[in-house]
């Protein structure tokens, strides 16, 4: 089990982000997905349902947000995600509510990997901007 936790944590640290809109480097925000809770790969319809529930919760909380995608460097794995203007503690609660192992948090263009369900230490990943890829539209995820 520990090996798989360490592997997942390593993969999370390699994540890149696809955005359709430029965000200010001065913003603080969380990146949260509802896809594949607890690291269990679900079907596209199951992930879509969870994604809609997360968007409803973000709207209920009245938080500003942008749709985006978290992706592996080779794009073999992509998850619909949300950049949400909120504080880190609230973001962790939201990640836990949607059974996520971890979330990302960005402060002053610094990317942090923050555990929710995983027993890991918060990890600073360096500058956020170099991990952002600007796209005309987000790809469909199956």
mmCIF file with all atom_site columns, C-alpha atoms in Angstrom:
data_model
loop_
_atom_site.group_PDB
_atom_site.id
_atom_site.type_symbol
_atom_site.label_atom_id
_atom_site.label_alt_id
_atom_site.label_comp_id
_atom_site.label_asym_id
_atom_site.label_entity_id
_atom_site.label_seq_id
_atom_site.pdbx_PDB_ins_code
_atom_site.Cartn_x
_atom_site.Cartn_y
_atom_site.Cartn_z
_atom_site.occupancy
_atom_site.B_iso_or_equiv
_atom_site.pdbx_formal_charge
_atom_site.auth_seq_id
_atom_site.auth_comp_id
_atom_site.auth_asym_id
_atom_site.auth_atom_id
_atom_site.pdbx_PDB_model_num
ATOM 1   C CA . UNK A 1 1   ? 0.000   0.000  0.000   1.00 0.00 ? 1   UNK A CA 1
ATOM 2   C CA . UNK A 1 2   ? 2.748   2.457  0.924   1.00 0.00 ? 2   UNK A CA 1
ATOM 3   C CA . UNK A 1 3   ? 4.392   1.920  -2.467  1.00 0.00 ? 3   UNK A CA 1
ATOM 4   C CA . UNK A 1 4   ? 1.154   2.813  -4.276  1.00 0.00 ? 4   UNK A CA 1
ATOM 5   C CA . UNK A 1 5   ? 0.679   5.886  -2.057  1.00 0.00 ? 5   UNK A CA 1
ATOM 6   C CA . UNK A 1 6   ? 4.233   6.984  -2.793  1.00 0.00 ? 6   UNK A CA 1
ATOM 7   C CA . UNK A 1 7   ? 3.711   6.362  -6.527  1.00 0.00 ? 7   UNK A CA 1
ATOM 8   C CA . UNK A 1 8   ? 0.490   8.399  -6.584  1.00 0.00 ? 8   UNK A CA 1
ATOM 9   C CA . UNK A 1 9   ? 2.143   11.219 -4.643  1.00 0.00 ? 9   UNK A CA 1
ATOM 10  C CA . UNK A 1 10  ? 4.999   11.210 -7.169  1.00 0.00 ? 10  UNK A CA 1
ATOM 11  C CA . UNK A 1 11  ? 2.559   11.335 -10.125 1.00 0.00 ? 11  UNK A CA 1
ATOM 12  C CA . UNK A 1 12  ? 0.642   14.204 -8.531  1.00 0.00 ? 12  UNK A CA 1
ATOM 13  C CA . UNK A 1 13  ? 3.912   16.159 -8.310  1.00 0.00 ? 13  UNK A CA 1
ATOM 14  C CA . UNK A 1 14  ? 4.348   15.889 -12.104 1.00 0.00 ? 14  UNK A CA 1
ATOM 15  C CA . UNK A 1 15  ? 0.938   17.401 -12.947 1.00 0.00 ? 15  UNK A CA 1
ATOM 16  C CA . UNK A 1 16  ? 0.568   20.120 -15.567 1.00 0.00 ? 16  UNK A CA 1
ATOM 17  C CA . UNK A 1 17  ? -2.460  22.336 -16.010 1.00 0.00 ? 17  UNK A CA 1
ATOM 18  C CA . UNK A 1 18  ? -4.520  23.297 -19.067 1.00 0.00 ? 18  UNK A CA 1
ATOM 19  C CA . UNK A 1 19  ? -6.308  26.656 -18.936 1.00 0.00 ? 19  UNK A CA 1
ATOM 20  C CA . UNK A 1 20  ? -8.301  28.637 -21.484 1.00 0.00 ? 20  UNK A CA 1
ATOM 21  C CA . UNK A 1 21  ? -7.921  31.930 -19.585 1.00 0.00 ? 21  UNK A CA 1
ATOM 22  C CA . UNK A 1 22  ? -4.899  33.686 -18.153 1.00 0.00 ? 22  UNK A CA 1
ATOM 23  C CA . UNK A 1 23  ? -4.923  34.067 -14.374 1.00 0.00 ? 23  UNK A CA 1
ATOM 24  C CA . UNK A 1 24  ? -3.036  36.744 -12.469 1.00 0.00 ? 24  UNK A CA 1
ATOM 25  C CA . UNK A 1 25  ? 0.116   35.484 -10.767 1.00 0.00 ? 25  UNK A CA 1
ATOM 26  C CA . UNK A 1 26  ? -1.071  37.403 -7.695  1.00 0.00 ? 26  UNK A CA 1
ATOM 27  C CA . UNK A 1 27  ? -4.158  35.217 -7.193  1.00 0.00 ? 27  UNK A CA 1
ATOM 28  C CA . UNK A 1 28  ? -4.436  32.573 -4.499  1.00 0.00 ? 28  UNK A CA 1
ATOM 29  C CA . UNK A 1 29  ? -6.615  29.624 -5.484  1.00 0.00 ? 29  UNK A CA 1
ATOM 30  C CA . UNK A 1 30  ? -7.124  25.895 -5.148  1.00 0.00 ? 30  UNK A CA 1
ATOM 31  C CA . UNK A 1 31  ? -7.207  23.335 -7.928  1.00 0.00 ? 31  UNK A CA 1
ATOM 32  C CA . UNK A 1 32  ? -9.699  20.618 -7.104  1.00 0.00 ? 32  UNK A CA 1
ATOM 33  C CA . UNK A 1 33  ? -11.175 17.724 -9.045  1.00 0.00 ? 33  UNK A CA 1
ATOM 34  C CA . UNK A 1 34  ? -13.977 15.315 -8.206  1.00 0.00 ? 34  UNK A CA 1
ATOM 35  C CA . UNK A 1 35  ? -12.659 12.702 -10.652 1.00 0.00 ? 35  UNK A CA 1
ATOM 36  C CA . UNK A 1 36  ? -11.450 9.293  -9.464  1.00 0.00 ? 36  UNK A CA 1
ATOM 37  C CA . UNK A 1 37  ? -12.126 9.634  -5.715  1.00 0.00 ? 37  UNK A CA 1
ATOM 38  C CA . UNK A 1 38  ? -9.545  7.982  -3.456  1.00 0.00 ? 38  UNK A CA 1
ATOM 39  C CA . UNK A 1 39  ? -7.472  7.311  -6.576  1.00 0.00 ? 39  UNK A CA 1
ATOM 40  C CA . UNK A 1 40  ? -9.955  4.741  -7.923  1.00 0.00 ? 40  UNK A CA 1
ATOM 41  C CA . UNK A 1 41  ? -10.383 5.109  -11.684 1.00 0.00 ? 41  UNK A CA 1
ATOM 42  C CA . UNK A 1 42  ? -14.070 5.578  -12.520 1.00 0.00 ? 42  UNK A CA 1
ATOM 43  C CA . UNK A 1 43  ? -15.924 5.599  -15.832 1.00 0.00 ? 43  UNK A CA 1
ATOM 44  C CA . UNK A 1 44  ? -16.478 8.828  -17.774 1.00 0.00 ? 44  UNK A CA 1
ATOM 45  C CA . UNK A 1 45  ? -20.183 9.000  -16.783 1.00 0.00 ? 45  UNK A CA 1
ATOM 46  C CA . UNK A 1 46  ? -19.351 8.457  -13.095 1.00 0.00 ? 46  UNK A CA 1
ATOM 47  C CA . UNK A 1 47  ? -16.644 11.135 -13.168 1.00 0.00 ? 47  UNK A CA 1
ATOM 48  C CA . UNK A 1 48  ? -18.971 13.496 -15.054 1.00 0.00 ? 48  UNK A CA 1
ATOM 49  C CA . UNK A 1 49  ? -21.633 13.133 -12.375 1.00 0.00 ? 49  UNK A CA 1
ATOM 50  C CA . UNK A 1 50  ? -19.127 13.826 -9.605  1.00 0.00 ? 50  UNK A CA 1
ATOM 51  C CA . UNK A 1 51  ? -17.797 16.826 -11.543 1.00 0.00 ? 51  UNK A CA 1
ATOM 52  C CA . UNK A 1 52  ? -21.298 18.317 -11.826 1.00 0.00 ? 52  UNK A CA 1
ATOM 53  C CA . UNK A 1 53  ? -21.819 17.798 -8.071  1.00 0.00 ? 53  UNK A CA 1
ATOM 54  C CA . UNK A 1 54  ? -18.536 19.598 -7.334  1.00 0.00 ? 54  UNK A CA 1
ATOM 55  C CA . UNK A 1 55  ? -19.532 22.506 -9.578  1.00 0.00 ? 55  UNK A CA 1
ATOM 56  C CA . UNK A 1 56  ? -22.903 22.708 -7.793  1.00 0.00 ? 56  UNK A CA 1
ATOM 57  C CA . UNK A 1 57  ? -21.114 22.811 -4.428  1.00 0.00 ? 57  UNK A CA 1
ATOM 58  C CA . UNK A 1 58  ? -18.747 25.558 -5.627  1.00 0.00 ? 58  UNK A CA 1
ATOM 59  C CA . UNK A 1 59  ? -21.776 27.559 -6.815  1.00 0.00 ? 59  UNK A CA 1
ATOM 60  C CA . UNK A 1 60  ? -23.593 26.932 -3.521  1.00 0.00 ? 60  UNK A CA 1
ATOM 61  C CA . UNK A 1 61  ? -20.576 28.326 -1.657  1.00 0.00 ? 61  UNK A CA 1
ATOM 62  C CA . UNK A 1 62  ? -20.571 31.373 -3.963  1.00 0.00 ? 62  UNK A CA 1
ATOM 63  C CA . UNK A 1 63  ? -16.901 30.994 -4.882  1.00 0.00 ? 63  UNK A CA 1
ATOM 64  C CA . UNK A 1 64  ? -15.393 32.379 -8.105  1.00 0.00 ? 64  UNK A CA 1
ATOM 65  C CA . UNK A 1 65  ? -13.993 29.585 -10.297 1.00 0.00 ? 65  UNK A CA 1
ATOM 66  C CA . UNK A 1 66  ? -12.651 28.590 -13.709 1.00 0.00 ? 66  UNK A CA 1
ATOM 67  C CA . UNK A 1 67  ? -12.864 25.240 -15.449 1.00 0.00 ? 67  UNK A CA 1
ATOM 68  C CA . UNK A 1 68  ? -9.489  23.681 -16.264 1.00 0.00 ? 68  UNK A CA 1
ATOM 69  C CA . UNK A 1 69  ? -7.747  20.315 -16.599 1.00 0.00 ? 69  UNK A CA 1
ATOM 70  C CA . UNK A 1 70  ? -5.003  18.666 -14.583 1.00 0.00 ? 70  UNK A CA 1
ATOM 71  C CA . UNK A 1 71  ? -2.923  16.389 -16.811 1.00 0.00 ? 71  UNK A CA 1
ATOM 72  C CA . UNK A 1 72  ? 0.085   14.125 -16.885 1.00 0.00 ? 72  UNK A CA 1
ATOM 73  C CA . UNK A 1 73  ? 2.977   15.491 -18.921 1.00 0.00 ? 73  UNK A CA 1
ATOM 74  C CA . UNK A 1 74  ? 2.267   13.081 -21.799 1.00 0.00 ? 74  UNK A CA 1
ATOM 75  C CA . UNK A 1 75  ? -1.514  13.799 -21.603 1.00 0.00 ? 75  UNK A CA 1
ATOM 76  C CA . UNK A 1 76  ? -2.261  10.082 -21.154 1.00 0.00 ? 76  UNK A CA 1
ATOM 77  C CA . UNK A 1 77  ? -4.178  10.972 -17.985 1.00 0.00 ? 77  UNK A CA 1
ATOM 78  C CA . UNK A 1 78  ? -6.361  14.081 -17.677 1.00 0.00 ? 78  UNK A CA 1
ATOM 79  C CA . UNK A 1 79  ? -8.914  15.119 -15.069 1.00 0.00 ? 79  UNK A CA 1
ATOM 80  C CA . UNK A 1 80  ? -11.452 17.922 -15.317 1.00 0.00 ? 80  UNK A CA 1
ATOM 81  C CA . UNK A 1 81  ? -10.732 20.277 -12.455 1.00 0.00 ? 81  UNK A CA 1
ATOM 82  C CA . UNK A 1 82  ? -11.660 23.667 -11.096 1.00 0.00 ? 82  UNK A CA 1
ATOM 83  C CA . UNK A 1 83  ? -9.482  26.618 -10.136 1.00 0.00 ? 83  UNK A CA 1
ATOM 84  C CA . UNK A 1 84  ? -11.376 28.013 -7.151  1.00 0.00 ? 84  UNK A CA 1
ATOM 85  C CA . UNK A 1 85  ? -10.732 31.300 -5.353  1.00 0.00 ? 85  UNK A CA 1
ATOM 86  C CA . UNK A 1 86  ? -10.776 30.146 -1.742  1.00 0.00 ? 86  UNK A CA 1
ATOM 87  C CA . UNK A 1 87  ? -8.478  29.781 1.248   1.00 0.00 ? 87  UNK A CA 1
ATOM 88  C CA . UNK A 1 88  ? -6.424  26.620 1.753   1.00 0.00 ? 88  UNK A CA 1
ATOM 89  C CA . UNK A 1 89  ? -8.390  25.290 4.755   1.00 0.00 ? 89  UNK A CA 1
ATOM 90  C CA . UNK A 1 90  ? -11.711 25.549 2.885   1.00 0.00 ? 90  UNK A CA 1
ATOM 91  C CA . UNK A 1 91  ? -10.106 23.946 -0.181  1.00 0.00 ? 91  UNK A CA 1
ATOM 92  C CA . UNK A 1 92  ? -8.925  20.975 1.881   1.00 0.00 ? 92  UNK A CA 1
ATOM 93  C CA . UNK A 1 93  ? -12.449 20.521 3.271   1.00 0.00 ? 93  UNK A CA 1
ATOM 94  C CA . UNK A 1 94  ? -13.847 20.574 -0.270  1.00 0.00 ? 94  UNK A CA 1
ATOM 95  C CA . UNK A 1 95  ? -11.235 18.048 -1.403  1.00 0.00 ? 95  UNK A CA 1
ATOM 96  C CA . UNK A 1 96  ? -12.148 15.767 1.511   1.00 0.00 ? 96  UNK A CA 1
ATOM 97  C CA . UNK A 1 97  ? -15.868 16.155 0.779   1.00 0.00 ? 97  UNK A CA 1
ATOM 98  C CA . UNK A 1 98  ? -15.192 14.781 -2.713  1.00 0.00 ? 98  UNK A CA 1
ATOM 99  C CA . UNK A 1 99  ? -12.877 12.030 -1.420  1.00 0.00 ? 99  UNK A CA 1
ATOM 100 C CA . UNK A 1 100 ? -9.724  13.387 -3.019  1.00 0.00 ? 100 UNK A CA 1
ATOM 101 C CA . UNK A 1 101 ? -6.290  12.197 -1.955  1.00 0.00 ? 101 UNK A CA 1
ATOM 102 C CA . UNK A 1 102 ? -4.893  15.683 -2.452  1.00 0.00 ? 102 UNK A CA 1
ATOM 103 C CA . UNK A 1 103 ? -5.505  19.104 -3.961  1.00 0.00 ? 103 UNK A CA 1
ATOM 104 C CA . UNK A 1 104 ? -3.216  21.771 -5.351  1.00 0.00 ? 104 UNK A CA 1
ATOM 105 C CA . UNK A 1 105 ? -2.993  25.250 -3.893  1.00 0.00 ? 105 UNK A CA 1
ATOM 106 C CA . UNK A 1 106 ? -1.416  28.253 -5.603  1.00 0.00 ? 106 UNK A CA 1
ATOM 107 C CA . UNK A 1 107 ? -0.209  31.344 -3.712  1.00 0.00 ? 107 UNK A CA 1
ATOM 108 C CA . UNK A 1 108 ? 1.828   34.100 -5.386  1.00 0.00 ? 108 UNK A CA 1
ATOM 109 C CA . UNK A 1 109 ? 2.595   31.774 -8.325  1.00 0.00 ? 109 UNK A CA 1
ATOM 110 C CA . UNK A 1 110 ? 3.912   29.041 -5.995  1.00 0.00 ? 110 UNK A CA 1
ATOM 111 C CA . UNK A 1 111 ? 2.353   25.587 -6.435  1.00 0.00 ? 111 UNK A CA 1
ATOM 112 C CA . UNK A 1 112 ? 1.713   23.387 -3.417  1.00 0.00 ? 112 UNK A CA 1
ATOM 113 C CA . UNK A 1 113 ? 0.540   19.776 -3.316  1.00 0.00 ? 113 UNK A CA 1
ATOM 114 C CA . UNK A 1 114 ? -1.701  19.517 -0.263  1.00 0.00 ? 114 UNK A CA 1
ATOM 115 C CA . UNK A 1 115 ? -2.887  16.177 1.147   1.00 0.00 ? 115 UNK A CA 1
ATOM 116 C CA . UNK A 1 116 ? -6.561  15.627 1.921   1.00 0.00 ? 116 UNK A CA 1
ATOM 117 C CA . UNK A 1 117 ? -7.056  11.888 2.505   1.00 0.00 ? 117 UNK A CA 1
ATOM 118 C CA . UNK A 1 118 ? -3.416  10.830 2.078   1.00 0.00 ? 118 UNK A CA 1
ATOM 119 C CA . UNK A 1 119 ? -1.071  10.708 5.051   1.00 0.00 ? 119 UNK A CA 1
ATOM 120 C CA . UNK A 1 120 ? 1.613   12.809 3.379   1.00 0.00 ? 120 UNK A CA 1
ATOM 121 C CA . UNK A 1 121 ? 3.279   16.141 4.074   1.00 0.00 ? 121 UNK A CA 1
ATOM 122 C CA . UNK A 1 122 ? 2.351   19.247 2.093   1.00 0.00 ? 122 UNK A CA 1
ATOM 123 C CA . UNK A 1 123 ? 4.903   19.615 -0.711  1.00 0.00 ? 123 UNK A CA 1
ATOM 124 C CA . UNK A 1 124 ? 6.082   22.820 -2.382  1.00 0.00 ? 124 UNK A CA 1
ATOM 125 C CA . UNK A 1 125 ? 6.440   22.215 -6.127  1.00 0.00 ? 125 UNK A CA 1
ATOM 126 C CA . UNK A 1 126 ? 7.923   25.535 -7.220  1.00 0.00 ? 126 UNK A CA 1
ATOM 127 C CA . UNK A 1 127 ? 6.555   28.077 -9.659  1.00 0.00 ? 127 UNK A CA 1
ATOM 128 C CA . UNK A 1 128 ? 3.053   27.457 -10.983 1.00 0.00 ? 128 UNK A CA 1
ATOM 129 C CA . UNK A 1 129 ? 3.339   29.428 -14.257 1.00 0.00 ? 129 UNK A CA 1
ATOM 130 C CA . UNK A 1 130 ? 5.748   27.028 -16.045 1.00 0.00 ? 130 UNK A CA 1
ATOM 131 C CA . UNK A 1 131 ? 3.257   24.173 -15.508 1.00 0.00 ? 131 UNK A CA 1
ATOM 132 C CA . UNK A 1 132 ? 0.413   26.045 -17.208 1.00 0.00 ? 132 UNK A CA 1
ATOM 133 C CA . UNK A 1 133 ? -0.439  25.335 -20.844 1.00 0.00 ? 133 UNK A CA 1
ATOM 134 C CA . UNK A 1 134 ? -2.829  27.758 -22.544 1.00 0.00 ? 134 UNK A CA 1
ATOM 135 C CA . UNK A 1 135 ? -5.329  26.105 -24.883 1.00 0.00 ? 135 UNK A CA 1
ATOM 136 C CA . UNK A 1 136 ? -8.070  27.515 -27.083 1.00 0.00 ? 136 UNK A CA 1
ATOM 137 C CA . UNK A 1 137 ? -10.563 25.041 -25.609 1.00 0.00 ? 137 UNK A CA 1
ATOM 138 C CA . UNK A 1 138 ? -10.349 22.247 -23.075 1.00 0.00 ? 138 UNK A CA 1
ATOM 139 C CA . UNK A 1 139 ? -10.157 18.758 -24.575 1.00 0.00 ? 139 UNK A CA 1
ATOM 140 C CA . UNK A 1 140 ? -13.019 16.329 -24.071 1.00 0.00 ? 140 UNK A CA 1
ATOM 141 C CA . UNK A 1 141 ? -12.122 13.712 -21.507 1.00 0.00 ? 141 UNK A CA 1
ATOM 142 C CA . UNK A 1 142 ? -13.326 10.156 -21.815 1.00 0.00 ? 142 UNK A CA 1
#
